[in-house]
JSON list of C-alpha atoms in Angstrom, two decimals:
[
{"chain": "A", "resi": 1412, "resn": "MET", "atom": "CA", "xyz": [116.23, 84.66, 49.67]},
{"chain": "A", "resi": 1413, "resn": "LYS", "atom": "CA", "xyz": [115.10, 82.61, 52.65]},
{"chain": "A", "resi": 1414, "resn": "SER", "atom": "CA", "xyz": [117.31, 79.69, 51.66]},
{"chain": "A", "resi": 1415, "resn": "GLU", "atom": "CA", "xyz": [120.33, 82.02, 51.37]},
{"chain": "A", "resi": 1416, "resn": "ILE", "atom": "CA", "xyz": [119.73, 83.30, 54.90]},
{"chain": "A", "resi": 1417, "resn": "ILE", "atom": "CA", "xyz": [119.44, 79.75, 56.23]},
{"chain": "A", "resi": 1418, "resn": "LYS", "atom": "CA", "xyz": [122.64, 78.72, 54.39]},
{"chain": "A", "resi": 1419, "resn": "SER", "atom": "CA", "xyz": [124.42, 81.75, 55.80]},
{"chain": "A", "resi": 1420, "resn": "LEU", "atom": "CA", "xyz": [123.32, 80.96, 59.35]},
{"chain": "A", "resi": 1421, "resn": "LEU", "atom": "CA", "xyz": [124.35, 77.32, 59.00]},
{"chain": "A", "resi": 1422, "resn": "GLY", "atom": "CA", "xyz": [127.72, 78.44, 57.66]},
{"chain": "A", "resi": 1423, "resn": "ILE", "atom": "CA", "xyz": [128.18, 80.69, 60.67]},
{"chain": "A", "resi": 1424, "resn": "LEU", "atom": "CA", "xyz": [127.36, 77.86, 63.08]},
{"chain": "A", "resi": 1425, "resn": "LYS", "atom": "CA", "xyz": [129.96, 75.61, 61.44]},
{"chain": "A", "resi": 1426, "resn": "ASN", "atom": "CA", "xyz": [132.74, 78.11, 62.11]},
{"chain": "A", "resi": 1427, "resn": "ARG", "atom": "CA", "xyz": [133.36, 78.04, 65.87]},
{"chain": "A", "resi": 1428, "resn": "THR", "atom": "CA", "xyz": [135.76, 80.97, 65.82]},
{"chain": "A", "resi": 1429, "resn": "LEU", "atom": "CA", "xyz": [133.20, 83.19, 64.10]},
{"chain": "A", "resi": 1430, "resn": "VAL", "atom": "CA", "xyz": [130.49, 82.12, 66.57]},
{"chain": "A", "resi": 1431, "resn": "LEU", "atom": "CA", "xyz": [132.84, 82.91, 69.47]},
{"chain": "A", "resi": 1432, "resn": "PHE", "atom": "CA", "xyz": [133.60, 86.38, 68.09]},
{"chain": "A", "resi": 1433, "resn": "LEU", "atom": "CA", "xyz": [129.91, 87.10, 67.47]},
{"chain": "A", "resi": 1434, "resn": "VAL", "atom": "CA", "xyz": [128.97, 86.03, 71.00]},
{"chain": "A", "resi": 1435, "resn": "VAL", "atom": "CA", "xyz": [131.77, 88.11, 72.54]},
{"chain": "A", "resi": 1436, "resn": "MET", "atom": "CA", "xyz": [130.70, 91.13, 70.46]},
{"chain": "A", "resi": 1437, "resn": "LEU", "atom": "CA", "xyz": [127.10, 90.69, 71.57]},
{"chain": "A", "resi": 1438, "resn": "ILE", "atom": "CA", "xyz": [128.12, 90.46, 75.24]},
{"chain": "A", "resi": 1439, "resn": "LEU", "atom": "CA", "xyz": [130.32, 93.56, 74.92]},
{"chain": "A", "resi": 1440, "resn": "ASP", "atom": "CA", "xyz": [127.45, 95.41, 73.23]},
{"chain": "A", "resi": 1441, "resn": "ILE", "atom": "CA", "xyz": [125.10, 94.58, 76.08]},
{"chain": "A", "resi": 1442, "resn": "VAL", "atom": "CA", "xyz": [127.66, 95.50, 78.75]},
{"chain": "A", "resi": 1443, "resn": "CYS", "atom": "CA", "xyz": [128.58, 98.82, 77.10]},
{"chain": "A", "resi": 1444, "resn": "SER", "atom": "CA", "xyz": [124.94, 99.73, 76.49]},
{"chain": "A", "resi": 1445, "resn": "ILE", "atom": "CA", "xyz": [124.03, 99.04, 80.11]},
{"chain": "A", "resi": 1446, "resn": "ALA", "atom": "CA", "xyz": [127.09, 100.93, 81.40]},
{"chain": "A", "resi": 1447, "resn": "VAL", "atom": "CA", "xyz": [126.33, 104.01, 79.31]},
{"chain": "A", "resi": 1448, "resn": "SER", "atom": "CA", "xyz": [122.61, 103.91, 80.10]},
{"chain": "A", "resi": 1449, "resn": "MET", "atom": "CA", "xyz": [123.25, 103.64, 83.84]},
{"chain": "A", "resi": 1450, "resn": "GLN", "atom": "CA", "xyz": [125.39, 106.79, 83.81]},
{"chain": "A", "resi": 1451, "resn": "ILE", "atom": "CA", "xyz": [122.66, 108.93, 82.29]},
{"chain": "A", "resi": 1452, "resn": "THR", "atom": "CA", "xyz": [120.75, 111.00, 84.81]},
{"chain": "A", "resi": 1453, "resn": "PRO", "atom": "CA", "xyz": [117.52, 112.67, 83.75]},
{"chain": "A", "resi": 1454, "resn": "SER", "atom": "CA", "xyz": [117.49, 116.41, 84.36]},
{"chain": "A", "resi": 1455, "resn": "GLU", "atom": "CA", "xyz": [116.36, 119.64, 82.79]},
{"chain": "A", "resi": 1456, "resn": "ILE", "atom": "CA", "xyz": [119.95, 120.63, 82.12]},
{"chain": "A", "resi": 1457, "resn": "THR", "atom": "CA", "xyz": [121.06, 120.48, 78.52]},
{"chain": "A", "resi": 1458, "resn": "VAL", "atom": "CA", "xyz": [124.31, 118.71, 77.66]},
{"chain": "A", "resi": 1459, "resn": "TYR", "atom": "CA", "xyz": [126.81, 119.22, 74.86]},
{"chain": "A", "resi": 1460, "resn": "SER", "atom": "CA", "xyz": [125.72, 116.97, 72.05]},
{"chain": "A", "resi": 1461, "resn": "ARG", "atom": "CA", "xyz": [127.76, 117.91, 68.99]},
{"chain": "A", "resi": 1462, "resn": "TYR", "atom": "CA", "xyz": [130.60, 120.07, 67.77]},
{"chain": "A", "resi": 1463, "resn": "THR", "atom": "CA", "xyz": [130.96, 121.86, 64.47]},
{"chain": "A", "resi": 1464, "resn": "ALA", "atom": "CA", "xyz": [133.52, 124.24, 63.04]},
{"chain": "A", "resi": 1465, "resn": "PHE", "atom": "CA", "xyz": [130.78, 126.45, 61.62]},
{"chain": "A", "resi": 1466, "resn": "GLY", "atom": "CA", "xyz": [129.04, 129.23, 63.48]},
{"chain": "A", "resi": 1467, "resn": "GLN", "atom": "CA", "xyz": [130.09, 131.34, 66.45]},
{"chain": "A", "resi": 1468, "resn": "VAL", "atom": "CA", "xyz": [129.54, 128.90, 69.29]},
{"chain": "A", "resi": 1469, "resn": "HIS", "atom": "CA", "xyz": [130.91, 125.62, 67.85]},
{"chain": "A", "resi": 1470, "resn": "PHE", "atom": "CA", "xyz": [129.28, 123.54, 70.62]},
{"chain": "A", "resi": 1471, "resn": "TYR", "atom": "CA", "xyz": [125.59, 122.74, 70.49]},
{"chain": "A", "resi": 1472, "resn": "LYS", "atom": "CA", "xyz": [123.50, 121.56, 73.40]},
{"chain": "A", "resi": 1473, "resn": "ASP", "atom": "CA", "xyz": [120.61, 119.15, 73.47]},
{"chain": "A", "resi": 1474, "resn": "HIS", "atom": "CA", "xyz": [118.52, 117.41, 76.12]},
{"chain": "A", "resi": 1475, "resn": "TRP", "atom": "CA", "xyz": [119.80, 114.38, 78.05]},
{"chain": "A", "resi": 1476, "resn": "GLN", "atom": "CA", "xyz": [117.72, 111.97, 75.93]},
{"chain": "A", "resi": 1477, "resn": "TYR", "atom": "CA", "xyz": [120.32, 112.45, 73.22]},
{"chain": "A", "resi": 1478, "resn": "LEU", "atom": "CA", "xyz": [122.75, 110.36, 75.28]},
{"chain": "A", "resi": 1479, "resn": "LEU", "atom": "CA", "xyz": [120.46, 107.32, 74.95]},
{"chain": "A", "resi": 1480, "resn": "LEU", "atom": "CA", "xyz": [121.42, 107.17, 71.28]},
{"chain": "A", "resi": 1481, "resn": "PHE", "atom": "CA", "xyz": [124.88, 105.94, 72.26]},
{"chain": "A", "resi": 1482, "resn": "SER", "atom": "CA", "xyz": [123.51, 102.57, 73.35]},
{"chain": "A", "resi": 1483, "resn": "GLY", "atom": "CA", "xyz": [121.73, 102.32, 70.00]},
{"chain": "A", "resi": 1484, "resn": "PHE", "atom": "CA", "xyz": [125.01, 103.21, 68.29]},
{"chain": "A", "resi": 1485, "resn": "PHE", "atom": "CA", "xyz": [126.76, 100.33, 70.08]},
{"chain": "A", "resi": 1486, "resn": "THR", "atom": "CA", "xyz": [124.09, 97.94, 68.82]},
{"chain": "A", "resi": 1487, "resn": "LEU", "atom": "CA", "xyz": [124.36, 99.29, 65.28]},
{"chain": "A", "resi": 1488, "resn": "VAL", "atom": "CA", "xyz": [128.14, 98.84, 65.30]},
{"chain": "A", "resi": 1489, "resn": "THR", "atom": "CA", "xyz": [127.72, 95.27, 66.58]},
{"chain": "A", "resi": 1490, "resn": "VAL", "atom": "CA", "xyz": [125.26, 94.38, 63.82]},
{"chain": "A", "resi": 1491, "resn": "ILE", "atom": "CA", "xyz": [127.43, 95.91, 61.09]},
{"chain": "A", "resi": 1492, "resn": "HIS", "atom": "CA", "xyz": [130.59, 94.20, 62.35]},
{"chain": "A", "resi": 1493, "resn": "GLY", "atom": "CA", "xyz": [128.76, 90.89, 62.59]},
{"chain": "A", "resi": 1494, "resn": "ALA", "atom": "CA", "xyz": [127.57, 91.22, 59.00]},
{"chain": "A", "resi": 1495, "resn": "LEU", "atom": "CA", "xyz": [131.07, 92.13, 57.79]},
{"chain": "A", "resi": 1496, "resn": "MET", "atom": "CA", "xyz": [132.59, 89.18, 59.65]},
{"chain": "A", "resi": 1497, "resn": "ASN", "atom": "CA", "xyz": [130.01, 86.90, 58.03]},
{"chain": "A", "resi": 1498, "resn": "LEU", "atom": "CA", "xyz": [130.81, 88.26, 54.57]},
{"chain": "A", "resi": 1499, "resn": "ALA", "atom": "CA", "xyz": [134.54, 87.82, 55.16]},
{"chain": "A", "resi": 1500, "resn": "GLN", "atom": "CA", "xyz": [133.97, 84.25, 56.31]},
{"chain": "A", "resi": 1501, "resn": "GLN", "atom": "CA", "xyz": [131.88, 83.48, 53.23]},
{"chain": "A", "resi": 1502, "resn": "ALA", "atom": "CA", "xyz": [134.52, 85.00, 50.93]},
{"chain": "A", "resi": 1503, "resn": "ALA", "atom": "CA", "xyz": [137.28, 82.96, 52.59]},
{"chain": "A", "resi": 1504, "resn": "TYR", "atom": "CA", "xyz": [135.21, 79.80, 52.21]},
{"chain": "A", "resi": 1505, "resn": "ALA", "atom": "CA", "xyz": [134.57, 80.57, 48.53]},
{"chain": "A", "resi": 1506, "resn": "ARG", "atom": "CA", "xyz": [138.32, 81.11, 47.93]},
{"chain": "A", "resi": 1507, "resn": "LYS", "atom": "CA", "xyz": [139.06, 77.82, 49.68]},
{"chain": "A", "resi": 1508, "resn": "LEU", "atom": "CA", "xyz": [136.59, 76.01, 47.41]},
{"chain": "A", "resi": 1509, "resn": "ALA", "atom": "CA", "xyz": [138.01, 77.71, 44.30]},
{"chain": "A", "resi": 1510, "resn": "LYS", "atom": "CA", "xyz": [141.53, 76.52, 45.15]},
{"chain": "A", "resi": 1511, "resn": "ARG", "atom": "CA", "xyz": [140.29, 73.00, 45.66]},
{"chain": "A", "resi": 1512, "resn": "TYR", "atom": "CA", "xyz": [138.80, 72.69, 42.14]}
]
């Protein structure tokens, strides 16, 4: 397992385009997380947090701490996209090797 992780990381470092995309995604994640976090103001007022088609009200309110989850969501999306880009790169490399032999 450890050797597979090391091979994967070395494969990522060999592909400059993939490294560039991962770095840009990481920078965008940090910028978006900071921008969203800076706009949150602590208060006792509840904010709209979700919408549903069920019930009489349709909009549900929650405390302002709920908005902090958006920065965590940006990070989660970055990690998932990075993993998918890595898998796509590995699949393309495997296809390239299969054509060669």
